[in-house]
Amino acid sequence: MFDYNIEDAQRILKSFDYSNLRLEDHVLDNWFEREINFDYIYDCLSTKVLLSISKTCENRFKLIYPHEKIKTKDFYIIIEIDDFEGITVITAYSFSKNRREREIERK
């Protein structure tokens, strides 16, 4: 199994055909209670400005985008990249943007 780094993930995200994007059952099971807009997930991955990317484990990345509607929140998308550079959305959720801003201040 190939272990991608952040630069690999950014390259793959830029060239990926989002008609082939896969969604884990976890995202599908929780979309209503988390108020997930699937179109916004596609928009984020394909066109929105990425605020932050970090590697959480082998081939899994946490992507942070601006929230679609709430200015005080960020939108987190956790993805996994397979050996064939396919992308699967593992989960997506909103969180206060103060979390990201505190992380930036610590650096």
PDB file of N, CA and C in Angstrom:
ATOM      1  N   MET A   1       0.842  -1.178   0.000  1.00  0.00           N
ATOM      2  CA  MET A   1       0.000   0.000   0.000  1.00  0.00           C
ATOM      3  C   MET A   1       0.885   1.238   0.000  1.00  0.00           C
ATOM      4  N   PHE A   2       0.590   2.155  -0.889  1.00  0.00           N
ATOM      5  CA  PHE A   2       1.350   3.394  -0.998  1.00  0.00           C
ATOM      6  C   PHE A   2       0.914   4.350   0.110  1.00  0.00           C
ATOM      7  N   ASP A   3       1.868   5.054   0.703  1.00  0.00           N
ATOM      8  CA  ASP A   3       1.570   6.008   1.774  1.00  0.00           C
ATOM      9  C   ASP A   3       1.770   7.424   1.241  1.00  0.00           C
ATOM     10  N   TYR A   4       0.669   8.118   0.956  1.00  0.00           N
ATOM     11  CA  TYR A   4       0.734   9.460   0.383  1.00  0.00           C
ATOM     12  C   TYR A   4       1.099  10.496   1.439  1.00  0.00           C
ATOM     13  N   ASN A   5       1.808  11.536   1.003  1.00  0.00           N
ATOM     14  CA  ASN A   5       2.088  12.669   1.890  1.00  0.00           C
ATOM     15  C   ASN A   5       1.150  13.820   1.510  1.00  0.00           C
ATOM     16  N   ILE A   6       1.283  14.940   2.208  1.00  0.00           N
ATOM     17  CA  ILE A   6       0.387  16.079   1.979  1.00  0.00           C
ATOM     18  C   ILE A   6       0.512  16.622   0.557  1.00  0.00           C
ATOM     19  N   GLU A   7       1.740  16.687   0.032  1.00  0.00           N
ATOM     20  CA  GLU A   7       1.928  17.185  -1.334  1.00  0.00           C
ATOM     21  C   GLU A   7       1.249  16.263  -2.348  1.00  0.00           C
ATOM     22  N   ASP A   8       1.346  14.941  -2.120  1.00  0.00           N
ATOM     23  CA  ASP A   8       0.655  13.984  -2.996  1.00  0.00           C
ATOM     24  C   ASP A   8      -0.852  14.211  -2.946  1.00  0.00           C
ATOM     25  N   ALA A   9      -1.376  14.384  -1.745  1.00  0.00           N
ATOM     26  CA  ALA A   9      -2.821  14.589  -1.570  1.00  0.00           C
ATOM     27  C   ALA A   9      -3.280  15.849  -2.294  1.00  0.00           C
ATOM     28  N   GLN A  10      -2.519  16.921  -2.186  1.00  0.00           N
ATOM     29  CA  GLN A  10      -2.894  18.166  -2.877  1.00  0.00           C
ATOM     30  C   GLN A  10      -2.887  17.976  -4.387  1.00  0.00           C
ATOM     31  N   ARG A  11      -1.904  17.263  -4.899  1.00  0.00           N
ATOM     32  CA  ARG A  11      -1.837  16.982  -6.342  1.00  0.00           C
ATOM     33  C   ARG A  11      -3.037  16.146  -6.780  1.00  0.00           C
ATOM     34  N   ILE A  12      -3.368  15.135  -6.015  1.00  0.00           N
ATOM     35  CA  ILE A  12      -4.485  14.254  -6.345  1.00  0.00           C
ATOM     36  C   ILE A  12      -5.806  15.027  -6.291  1.00  0.00           C
ATOM     37  N   LEU A  13      -5.975  15.859  -5.280  1.00  0.00           N
ATOM     38  CA  LEU A  13      -7.198  16.666  -5.168  1.00  0.00           C
ATOM     39  C   LEU A  13      -7.381  17.587  -6.372  1.00  0.00           C
ATOM     40  N   LYS A  14      -6.290  18.146  -6.880  1.00  0.00           N
ATOM     41  CA  LYS A  14      -6.376  19.064  -8.022  1.00  0.00           C
ATOM     42  C   LYS A  14      -6.763  18.360  -9.319  1.00  0.00           C
ATOM     43  N   SER A  15      -6.332  17.118  -9.482  1.00  0.00           N
ATOM     44  CA  SER A  15      -6.550  16.439 -10.761  1.00  0.00           C
ATOM     45  C   SER A  15      -7.668  15.397 -10.721  1.00  0.00           C
ATOM     46  N   PHE A  16      -8.313  15.229  -9.589  1.00  0.00           N
ATOM     47  CA  PHE A  16      -9.295  14.170  -9.424  1.00  0.00           C
ATOM     48  C   PHE A  16     -10.589  14.456 -10.190  1.00  0.00           C
ATOM     49  N   ASP A  17     -11.166  13.417 -10.764  1.00  0.00           N
ATOM     50  CA  ASP A  17     -12.470  13.496 -11.433  1.00  0.00           C
ATOM     51  C   ASP A  17     -13.543  13.235 -10.371  1.00  0.00           C
ATOM     52  N   TYR A  18     -14.204  14.302  -9.924  1.00  0.00           N
ATOM     53  CA  TYR A  18     -15.121  14.195  -8.793  1.00  0.00           C
ATOM     54  C   TYR A  18     -16.404  13.446  -9.095  1.00  0.00           C
ATOM     55  N   SER A  19     -16.618  13.052 -10.337  1.00  0.00           N
ATOM     56  CA  SER A  19     -17.751  12.176 -10.629  1.00  0.00           C
ATOM     57  C   SER A  19     -17.473  10.771 -10.086  1.00  0.00           C
ATOM     58  N   ASN A  20     -16.211  10.495  -9.737  1.00  0.00           N
ATOM     59  CA  ASN A  20     -15.821   9.201  -9.181  1.00  0.00           C
ATOM     60  C   ASN A  20     -15.660   9.234  -7.661  1.00  0.00           C
ATOM     61  N   LEU A  21     -16.058  10.311  -7.015  1.00  0.00           N
ATOM     62  CA  LEU A  21     -15.929  10.441  -5.570  1.00  0.00           C
ATOM     63  C   LEU A  21     -16.837   9.424  -4.875  1.00  0.00           C
ATOM     64  N   ARG A  22     -16.270   8.762  -3.870  1.00  0.00           N
ATOM     65  CA  ARG A  22     -17.043   7.801  -3.085  1.00  0.00           C
ATOM     66  C   ARG A  22     -17.328   8.391  -1.702  1.00  0.00           C
ATOM     67  N   LEU A  23     -18.496   8.047  -1.145  1.00  0.00           N
ATOM     68  CA  LEU A  23     -18.878   8.480   0.192  1.00  0.00           C
ATOM     69  C   LEU A  23     -19.043   7.257   1.083  1.00  0.00           C
ATOM     70  N   GLU A  24     -18.383   7.261   2.242  1.00  0.00           N
ATOM     71  CA  GLU A  24     -18.531   6.175   3.213  1.00  0.00           C
ATOM     72  C   GLU A  24     -19.951   6.179   3.770  1.00  0.00           C
ATOM     73  N   ASP A  25     -20.401   5.045   4.252  1.00  0.00           N
ATOM     74  CA  ASP A  25     -21.722   4.947   4.856  1.00  0.00           C
ATOM     75  C   ASP A  25     -21.880   5.917   6.023  1.00  0.00           C
ATOM     76  N   HIS A  26     -20.799   6.164   6.753  1.00  0.00           N
ATOM     77  CA  HIS A  26     -20.848   7.068   7.901  1.00  0.00           C
ATOM     78  C   HIS A  26     -21.352   8.449   7.492  1.00  0.00           C
ATOM     79  N   VAL A  27     -20.896   8.956   6.372  1.00  0.00           N
ATOM     80  CA  VAL A  27     -21.350  10.263   5.888  1.00  0.00           C
ATOM     81  C   VAL A  27     -22.826  10.186   5.527  1.00  0.00           C
ATOM     82  N   LEU A  28     -23.193   9.141   4.848  1.00  0.00           N
ATOM     83  CA  LEU A  28     -24.578   8.982   4.412  1.00  0.00           C
ATOM     84  C   LEU A  28     -25.525   8.799   5.592  1.00  0.00           C
ATOM     85  N   ASP A  29     -25.069   8.091   6.630  1.00  0.00           N
ATOM     86  CA  ASP A  29     -25.907   7.843   7.803  1.00  0.00           C
ATOM     87  C   ASP A  29     -26.109   9.095   8.657  1.00  0.00           C
ATOM     88  N   ASN A  30     -25.159  10.016   8.619  1.00  0.00           N
ATOM     89  CA  ASN A  30     -25.212  11.178   9.509  1.00  0.00           C
ATOM     90  C   ASN A  30     -25.508  12.499   8.799  1.00  0.00           C
ATOM     91  N   TRP A  31     -25.847  12.469   7.537  1.00  0.00           N
ATOM     92  CA  TRP A  31     -25.987  13.715   6.778  1.00  0.00           C
ATOM     93  C   TRP A  31     -27.085  14.620   7.326  1.00  0.00           C
ATOM     94  N   PHE A  32     -28.194  14.039   7.796  1.00  0.00           N
ATOM     95  CA  PHE A  32     -29.305  14.871   8.237  1.00  0.00           C
ATOM     96  C   PHE A  32     -28.987  15.564   9.558  1.00  0.00           C
ATOM     97  N   GLU A  33     -28.526  14.822  10.530  1.00  0.00           N
ATOM     98  CA  GLU A  33     -28.259  15.430  11.841  1.00  0.00           C
ATOM     99  C   GLU A  33     -27.082  16.405  11.796  1.00  0.00           C
ATOM    100  N   ARG A  34     -26.144  16.194  10.893  1.00  0.00           N
ATOM    101  CA  ARG A  34     -25.004  17.112  10.758  1.00  0.00           C
ATOM    102  C   ARG A  34     -25.250  18.204   9.725  1.00  0.00           C
ATOM    103  N   GLU A  35     -26.406  18.168   9.094  1.00  0.00           N
ATOM    104  CA  GLU A  35     -26.775  19.149   8.072  1.00  0.00           C
ATOM    105  C   GLU A  35     -25.720  19.230   6.967  1.00  0.00           C
ATOM    106  N   ILE A  36     -25.369  18.080   6.431  1.00  0.00           N
ATOM    107  CA  ILE A  36     -24.361  17.995   5.383  1.00  0.00           C
ATOM    108  C   ILE A  36     -25.027  18.181   4.023  1.00  0.00           C
ATOM    109  N   ASN A  37     -24.483  19.098   3.261  1.00  0.00           N
ATOM    110  CA  ASN A  37     -24.933  19.340   1.900  1.00  0.00           C
ATOM    111  C   ASN A  37     -23.915  18.652   0.973  1.00  0.00           C
ATOM    112  N   PHE A  38     -24.338  17.566   0.335  1.00  0.00           N
ATOM    113  CA  PHE A  38     -23.413  16.802  -0.504  1.00  0.00           C
ATOM    114  C   PHE A  38     -22.866  17.628  -1.657  1.00  0.00           C
ATOM    115  N   ASP A  39     -23.666  18.515  -2.192  1.00  0.00           N
ATOM    116  CA  ASP A  39     -23.184  19.387  -3.266  1.00  0.00           C
ATOM    117  C   ASP A  39     -22.045  20.272  -2.759  1.00  0.00           C
ATOM    118  N   TYR A  40     -22.147  20.700  -1.503  1.00  0.00           N
ATOM    119  CA  TYR A  40     -21.082  21.544  -0.954  1.00  0.00           C
ATOM    120  C   TYR A  40     -19.794  20.743  -0.754  1.00  0.00           C
ATOM    121  N   ILE A  41     -19.902  19.474  -0.423  1.00  0.00           N
ATOM    122  CA  ILE A  41     -18.701  18.624  -0.332  1.00  0.00           C
ATOM    123  C   ILE A  41     -17.999  18.606  -1.686  1.00  0.00           C
ATOM    124  N   TYR A  42     -18.747  18.367  -2.749  1.00  0.00           N
ATOM    125  CA  TYR A  42     -18.169  18.356  -4.098  1.00  0.00           C
ATOM    126  C   TYR A  42     -17.571  19.719  -4.449  1.00  0.00           C
ATOM    127  N   ASP A  43     -18.298  20.792  -4.119  1.00  0.00           N
ATOM    128  CA  ASP A  43     -17.786  22.138  -4.397  1.00  0.00           C
ATOM    129  C   ASP A  43     -16.480  22.395  -3.657  1.00  0.00           C
ATOM    130  N   CYS A  44     -16.445  22.029  -2.386  1.00  0.00           N
ATOM    131  CA  CYS A  44     -15.217  22.235  -1.607  1.00  0.00           C
ATOM    132  C   CYS A  44     -14.040  21.514  -2.245  1.00  0.00           C
ATOM    133  N   LEU A  45     -14.217  20.242  -2.510  1.00  0.00           N
ATOM    134  CA  LEU A  45     -13.108  19.438  -3.030  1.00  0.00           C
ATOM    135  C   LEU A  45     -12.675  19.866  -4.422  1.00  0.00           C
ATOM    136  N   SER A  46     -13.591  20.355  -5.208  1.00  0.00           N
ATOM    137  CA  SER A  46     -13.241  20.674  -6.594  1.00  0.00           C
ATOM    138  C   SER A  46     -12.925  22.149  -6.845  1.00  0.00           C
ATOM    139  N   THR A  47     -13.522  23.082  -6.057  1.00  0.00           N
ATOM    140  CA  THR A  47     -13.332  24.494  -6.411  1.00  0.00           C
ATOM    141  C   THR A  47     -13.003  25.434  -5.252  1.00  0.00           C
ATOM    142  N   LYS A  48     -13.353  25.086  -4.030  1.00  0.00           N
ATOM    143  CA  LYS A  48     -13.173  26.009  -2.903  1.00  0.00           C
ATOM    144  C   LYS A  48     -11.715  26.077  -2.461  1.00  0.00           C
ATOM    145  N   VAL A  49     -11.363  27.176  -1.811  1.00  0.00           N
ATOM    146  CA  VAL A  49     -10.010  27.373  -1.290  1.00  0.00           C
ATOM    147  C   VAL A  49      -9.846  26.550  -0.018  1.00  0.00           C
ATOM    148  N   LEU A  50      -8.856  25.700  -0.014  1.00  0.00           N
ATOM    149  CA  LEU A  50      -8.541  24.857   1.129  1.00  0.00           C
ATOM    150  C   LEU A  50      -7.859  25.704   2.205  1.00  0.00           C
ATOM    151  N   LEU A  51      -8.429  25.727   3.410  1.00  0.00           N
ATOM    152  CA  LEU A  51      -7.852  26.519   4.503  1.00  0.00           C
ATOM    153  C   LEU A  51      -6.718  25.770   5.199  1.00  0.00           C
ATOM    154  N   SER A  52      -6.850  24.447   5.271  1.00  0.00           N
ATOM    155  CA  SER A  52      -5.843  23.649   5.972  1.00  0.00           C
ATOM    156  C   SER A  52      -5.940  22.204   5.513  1.00  0.00           C
ATOM    157  N   ILE A  53      -4.790  21.538   5.514  1.00  0.00           N
ATOM    158  CA  ILE A  53      -4.749  20.104   5.250  1.00  0.00           C
ATOM    159  C   ILE A  53      -3.743  19.494   6.216  1.00  0.00           C
ATOM    160  N   SER A  54      -4.120  18.368   6.793  1.00  0.00           N
ATOM    161  CA  SER A  54      -3.190  17.651   7.657  1.00  0.00           C
ATOM    162  C   SER A  54      -3.404  16.154   7.469  1.00  0.00           C
ATOM    163  N   LYS A  55      -2.339  15.425   7.675  1.00  0.00           N
ATOM    164  CA  LYS A  55      -2.397  13.975   7.551  1.00  0.00           C
ATOM    165  C   LYS A  55      -2.744  13.408   8.914  1.00  0.00           C
ATOM    166  N   THR A  56      -3.791  12.596   8.988  1.00  0.00           N
ATOM    167  CA  THR A  56      -4.205  12.057  10.282  1.00  0.00           C
ATOM    168  C   THR A  56      -3.713  10.635  10.504  1.00  0.00           C
ATOM    169  N   CYS A  57      -3.568   9.874   9.449  1.00  0.00           N
ATOM    170  CA  CYS A  57      -2.964   8.539   9.494  1.00  0.00           C
ATOM    171  C   CYS A  57      -2.654   8.132   8.052  1.00  0.00           C
ATOM    172  N   GLU A  58      -2.236   6.909   7.851  1.00  0.00           N
ATOM    173  CA  GLU A  58      -1.825   6.471   6.523  1.00  0.00           C
ATOM    174  C   GLU A  58      -2.934   6.695   5.497  1.00  0.00           C
ATOM    175  N   ASN A  59      -2.642   7.554   4.516  1.00  0.00           N
ATOM    176  CA  ASN A  59      -3.538   7.859   3.398  1.00  0.00           C
ATOM    177  C   ASN A  59      -4.851   8.523   3.803  1.00  0.00           C
ATOM    178  N   ARG A  60      -4.918   9.059   5.002  1.00  0.00           N
ATOM    179  CA  ARG A  60      -6.117   9.767   5.468  1.00  0.00           C
ATOM    180  C   ARG A  60      -5.742  11.204   5.793  1.00  0.00           C
ATOM    181  N   PHE A  61      -6.596  12.137   5.329  1.00  0.00           N
ATOM    182  CA  PHE A  61      -6.295  13.559   5.456  1.00  0.00           C
ATOM    183  C   PHE A  61      -7.508  14.326   5.960  1.00  0.00           C
ATOM    184  N   LYS A  62      -7.226  15.314   6.805  1.00  0.00           N
ATOM    185  CA  LYS A  62      -8.269  16.224   7.290  1.00  0.00           C
ATOM    186  C   LYS A  62      -8.149  17.503   6.484  1.00  0.00           C
ATOM    187  N   LEU A  63      -9.227  17.841   5.790  1.00  0.00           N
ATOM    188  CA  LEU A  63      -9.285  19.050   4.971  1.00  0.00           C
ATOM    189  C   LEU A  63     -10.237  20.023   5.642  1.00  0.00           C
ATOM    190  N   ILE A  64      -9.852  21.290   5.705  1.00  0.00           N
ATOM    191  CA  ILE A  64     -10.712  22.296   6.312  1.00  0.00           C
ATOM    192  C   ILE A  64     -11.024  23.371   5.271  1.00  0.00           C
ATOM    193  N   TYR A  65     -12.314  23.625   5.132  1.00  0.00           N
ATOM    194  CA  TYR A  65     -12.824  24.624   4.191  1.00  0.00           C
ATOM    195  C   TYR A  65     -13.705  25.618   4.942  1.00  0.00           C
ATOM    196  N   PRO A  66     -13.988  26.783   4.348  1.00  0.00           N
ATOM    197  CA  PRO A  66     -14.957  27.701   4.965  1.00  0.00           C
ATOM    198  C   PRO A  66     -16.329  27.031   5.007  1.00  0.00           C
ATOM    199  N   HIS A  67     -17.077  27.310   6.050  1.00  0.00           N
ATOM    200  CA  HIS A  67     -18.431  26.771   6.145  1.00  0.00           C
ATOM    201  C   HIS A  67     -19.301  27.415   5.065  1.00  0.00           C
ATOM    202  N   GLU A  68     -20.240  26.667   4.590  1.00  0.00           N
ATOM    203  CA  GLU A  68     -21.116  27.132   3.507  1.00  0.00           C
ATOM    204  C   GLU A  68     -21.955  28.346   3.915  1.00  0.00           C
ATOM    205  N   LYS A  69     -22.455  28.372   5.162  1.00  0.00           N
ATOM    206  CA  LYS A  69     -23.393  29.412   5.566  1.00  0.00           C
ATOM    207  C   LYS A  69     -22.987  30.176   6.823  1.00  0.00           C
ATOM    208  N   ILE A  70     -22.260  29.547   7.729  1.00  0.00           N
ATOM    209  CA  ILE A  70     -21.991  30.136   9.047  1.00  0.00           C
ATOM    210  C   ILE A  70     -20.550  30.626   9.107  1.00  0.00           C
ATOM    211  N   LYS A  71     -20.365  31.914   9.245  1.00  0.00           N
ATOM    212  CA  LYS A  71     -19.023  32.510   9.202  1.00  0.00           C
ATOM    213  C   LYS A  71     -18.148  32.145  10.396  1.00  0.00           C
ATOM    214  N   THR A  72     -18.753  31.731  11.519  1.00  0.00           N
ATOM    215  CA  THR A  72     -17.981  31.384  12.714  1.00  0.00           C
ATOM    216  C   THR A  72     -17.558  29.917  12.738  1.00  0.00           C
ATOM    217  N   LYS A  73     -17.890  29.184  11.679  1.00  0.00           N
ATOM    218  CA  LYS A  73     -17.565  27.755  11.622  1.00  0.00           C
ATOM    219  C   LYS A  73     -16.722  27.430  10.386  1.00  0.00           C
ATOM    220  N   ASP A  74     -16.012  26.323  10.498  1.00  0.00           N
ATOM    221  CA  ASP A  74     -15.300  25.724   9.378  1.00  0.00           C
ATOM    222  C   ASP A  74     -16.009  24.427   9.019  1.00  0.00           C
ATOM    223  N   PHE A  75     -15.730  23.933   7.830  1.00  0.00           N
ATOM    224  CA  PHE A  75     -16.290  22.665   7.376  1.00  0.00           C
ATOM    225  C   PHE A  75     -15.134  21.676   7.196  1.00  0.00           C
ATOM    226  N   TYR A  76     -15.183  20.595   7.945  1.00  0.00           N
ATOM    227  CA  TYR A  76     -14.133  19.577   7.916  1.00  0.00           C
ATOM    228  C   TYR A  76     -14.571  18.419   7.028  1.00  0.00           C
ATOM    229  N   ILE A  77     -13.657  17.984   6.175  1.00  0.00           N
ATOM    230  CA  ILE A  77     -13.901  16.805   5.350  1.00  0.00           C
ATOM    231  C   ILE A  77     -12.704  15.873   5.561  1.00  0.00           C
ATOM    232  N   ILE A  78     -12.985  14.657   6.014  1.00  0.00           N
ATOM    233  CA  ILE A  78     -11.939  13.657   6.195  1.00  0.00           C
ATOM    234  C   ILE A  78     -12.000  12.731   4.991  1.00  0.00           C
ATOM    235  N   ILE A  79     -10.865  12.633   4.289  1.00  0.00           N
ATOM    236  CA  ILE A  79     -10.812  11.789   3.089  1.00  0.00           C
ATOM    237  C   ILE A  79      -9.757  10.707   3.249  1.00  0.00           C
ATOM    238  N   GLU A  80      -9.913   9.683   2.433  1.00  0.00           N
ATOM    239  CA  GLU A  80      -8.901   8.638   2.331  1.00  0.00           C
ATOM    240  C   GLU A  80      -8.596   8.442   0.847  1.00  0.00           C
ATOM    241  N   ILE A  81      -7.333   8.237   0.544  1.00  0.00           N
ATOM    242  CA  ILE A  81      -6.896   8.056  -0.846  1.00  0.00           C
ATOM    243  C   ILE A  81      -6.386   6.637  -1.006  1.00  0.00           C
ATOM    244  N   ASP A  82      -6.925   5.920  -1.992  1.00  0.00           N
ATOM    245  CA  ASP A  82      -6.495   4.536  -2.197  1.00  0.00           C
ATOM    246  C   ASP A  82      -5.264   4.471  -3.112  1.00  0.00           C
ATOM    247  N   ASP A  83      -4.780   3.267  -3.345  1.00  0.00           N
ATOM    248  CA  ASP A  83      -3.571   3.079  -4.152  1.00  0.00           C
ATOM    249  C   ASP A  83      -3.727   3.534  -5.596  1.00  0.00           C
ATOM    250  N   PHE A  84      -4.953   3.671  -6.064  1.00  0.00           N
ATOM    251  CA  PHE A  84      -5.209   4.084  -7.443  1.00  0.00           C
ATOM    252  C   PHE A  84      -5.600   5.561  -7.516  1.00  0.00           C
ATOM    253  N   GLU A  85      -5.313   6.296  -6.432  1.00  0.00           N
ATOM    254  CA  GLU A  85      -5.596   7.727  -6.302  1.00  0.00           C
ATOM    255  C   GLU A  85      -7.085   8.039  -6.321  1.00  0.00           C
ATOM    256  N   GLY A  86      -7.892   7.062  -5.917  1.00  0.00           N
ATOM    257  CA  GLY A  86      -9.321   7.290  -5.721  1.00  0.00           C
ATOM    258  C   GLY A  86      -9.547   7.937  -4.365  1.00  0.00           C
ATOM    259  N   ILE A  87     -10.558   8.786  -4.276  1.00  0.00           N
ATOM    260  CA  ILE A  87     -10.842   9.507  -3.041  1.00  0.00           C
ATOM    261  C   ILE A  87     -12.177   9.047  -2.473  1.00  0.00           C
ATOM    262  N   THR A  88     -12.166   8.756  -1.173  1.00  0.00           N
ATOM    263  CA  THR A  88     -13.376   8.411  -0.435  1.00  0.00           C
ATOM    264  C   THR A  88     -13.541   9.414   0.698  1.00  0.00           C
ATOM    265  N   VAL A  89     -14.737   9.988   0.817  1.00  0.00           N
ATOM    266  CA  VAL A  89     -15.037  10.860   1.946  1.00  0.00           C
ATOM    267  C   VAL A  89     -15.439   9.960   3.110  1.00  0.00           C
ATOM    268  N   ILE A  90     -14.665  10.026   4.187  1.00  0.00           N
ATOM    269  CA  ILE A  90     -14.910   9.205   5.366  1.00  0.00           C
ATOM    270  C   ILE A  90     -15.976   9.844   6.245  1.00  0.00           C
ATOM    271  N   THR A  91     -15.848  11.138   6.485  1.00  0.00           N
ATOM    272  CA  THR A  91     -16.828  11.884   7.258  1.00  0.00           C
ATOM    273  C   THR A  91     -16.720  13.361   6.927  1.00  0.00           C
ATOM    274  N   ALA A  92     -17.730  14.106   7.330  1.00  0.00           N
ATOM    275  CA  ALA A  92     -17.744  15.560   7.154  1.00  0.00           C
ATOM    276  C   ALA A  92     -18.548  16.141   8.303  1.00  0.00           C
ATOM    277  N   TYR A  93     -18.089  17.291   8.796  1.00  0.00           N
ATOM    278  CA  TYR A  93     -18.783  17.930   9.917  1.00  0.00           C
ATOM    279  C   TYR A  93     -18.351  19.379  10.026  1.00  0.00           C
ATOM    280  N   SER A  94     -19.120  20.150  10.772  1.00  0.00           N
ATOM    281  CA  SER A  94     -18.807  21.553  11.030  1.00  0.00           C
ATOM    282  C   SER A  94     -18.194  21.672  12.412  1.00  0.00           C
ATOM    283  N   PHE A  95     -17.326  22.676  12.567  1.00  0.00           N
ATOM    284  CA  PHE A  95     -16.720  22.935  13.868  1.00  0.00           C
ATOM    285  C   PHE A  95     -16.341  24.409  13.931  1.00  0.00           C
ATOM    286  N   SER A  96     -16.297  24.935  15.124  1.00  0.00           N
ATOM    287  CA  SER A  96     -15.952  26.339  15.308  1.00  0.00           C
ATOM    288  C   SER A  96     -14.601  26.652  14.677  1.00  0.00           C
ATOM    289  N   LYS A  97     -14.522  27.764  13.955  1.00  0.00           N
ATOM    290  CA  LYS A  97     -13.246  28.106  13.325  1.00  0.00           C
ATOM    291  C   LYS A  97     -12.214  28.562  14.349  1.00  0.00           C
ATOM    292  N   ASN A  98     -12.635  28.819  15.585  1.00  0.00           N
ATOM    293  CA  ASN A  98     -11.680  29.150  16.648  1.00  0.00           C
ATOM    294  C   ASN A  98     -10.664  28.037  16.856  1.00  0.00           C
ATOM    295  N   ARG A  99     -11.086  26.795  16.653  1.00  0.00           N
ATOM    296  CA  ARG A  99     -10.176  25.655  16.795  1.00  0.00           C
ATOM    297  C   ARG A  99      -8.995  25.792  15.828  1.00  0.00           C
ATOM    298  N   ARG A 100      -9.294  26.052  14.563  1.00  0.00           N
ATOM    299  CA  ARG A 100      -8.238  26.201  13.556  1.00  0.00           C
ATOM    300  C   ARG A 100      -7.374  27.419  13.853  1.00  0.00           C
ATOM    301  N   GLU A 101      -7.995  28.508  14.248  1.00  0.00           N
ATOM    302  CA  GLU A 101      -7.253  29.735  14.527  1.00  0.00           C
ATOM    303  C   GLU A 101      -6.317  29.565  15.721  1.00  0.00           C
ATOM    304  N   ARG A 102      -6.742  28.808  16.737  1.00  0.00           N
ATOM    305  CA  ARG A 102      -5.856  28.532  17.880  1.00  0.00           C
ATOM    306  C   ARG A 102      -4.661  27.692  17.460  1.00  0.00           C
ATOM    307  N   GLU A 103      -4.897  26.721  16.567  1.00  0.00           N
ATOM    308  CA  GLU A 103      -3.814  25.877  16.073  1.00  0.00           C
ATOM    309  C   GLU A 103      -2.783  26.722  15.322  1.00  0.00           C
ATOM    310  N   ILE A 104      -3.245  27.693  14.553  1.00  0.00           N
ATOM    311  CA  ILE A 104      -2.341  28.564  13.813  1.00  0.00           C
ATOM    312  C   ILE A 104      -1.529  29.427  14.796  1.00  0.00           C
ATOM    313  N   GLU A 105      -2.171  29.915  15.842  1.00  0.00           N
ATOM    314  CA  GLU A 105      -1.482  30.756  16.840  1.00  0.00           C
ATOM    315  C   GLU A 105      -0.393  29.981  17.562  1.00  0.00           C
ATOM    316  N   ARG A 106      -0.601  28.677  17.798  1.00  0.00           N
ATOM    317  CA  ARG A 106       0.394  27.861  18.512  1.00  0.00           C
ATOM    318  C   ARG A 106       1.653  27.628  17.685  1.00  0.00           C
ATOM    319  N   LYS A 107       1.540  27.740  16.378  1.00  0.00           N
ATOM    320  CA  LYS A 107       2.680  27.448  15.501  1.00  0.00           C
ATOM    321  C   LYS A 107       3.642  28.572  15.440  1.00  0.00           C
TER     322      LYS A 107
END
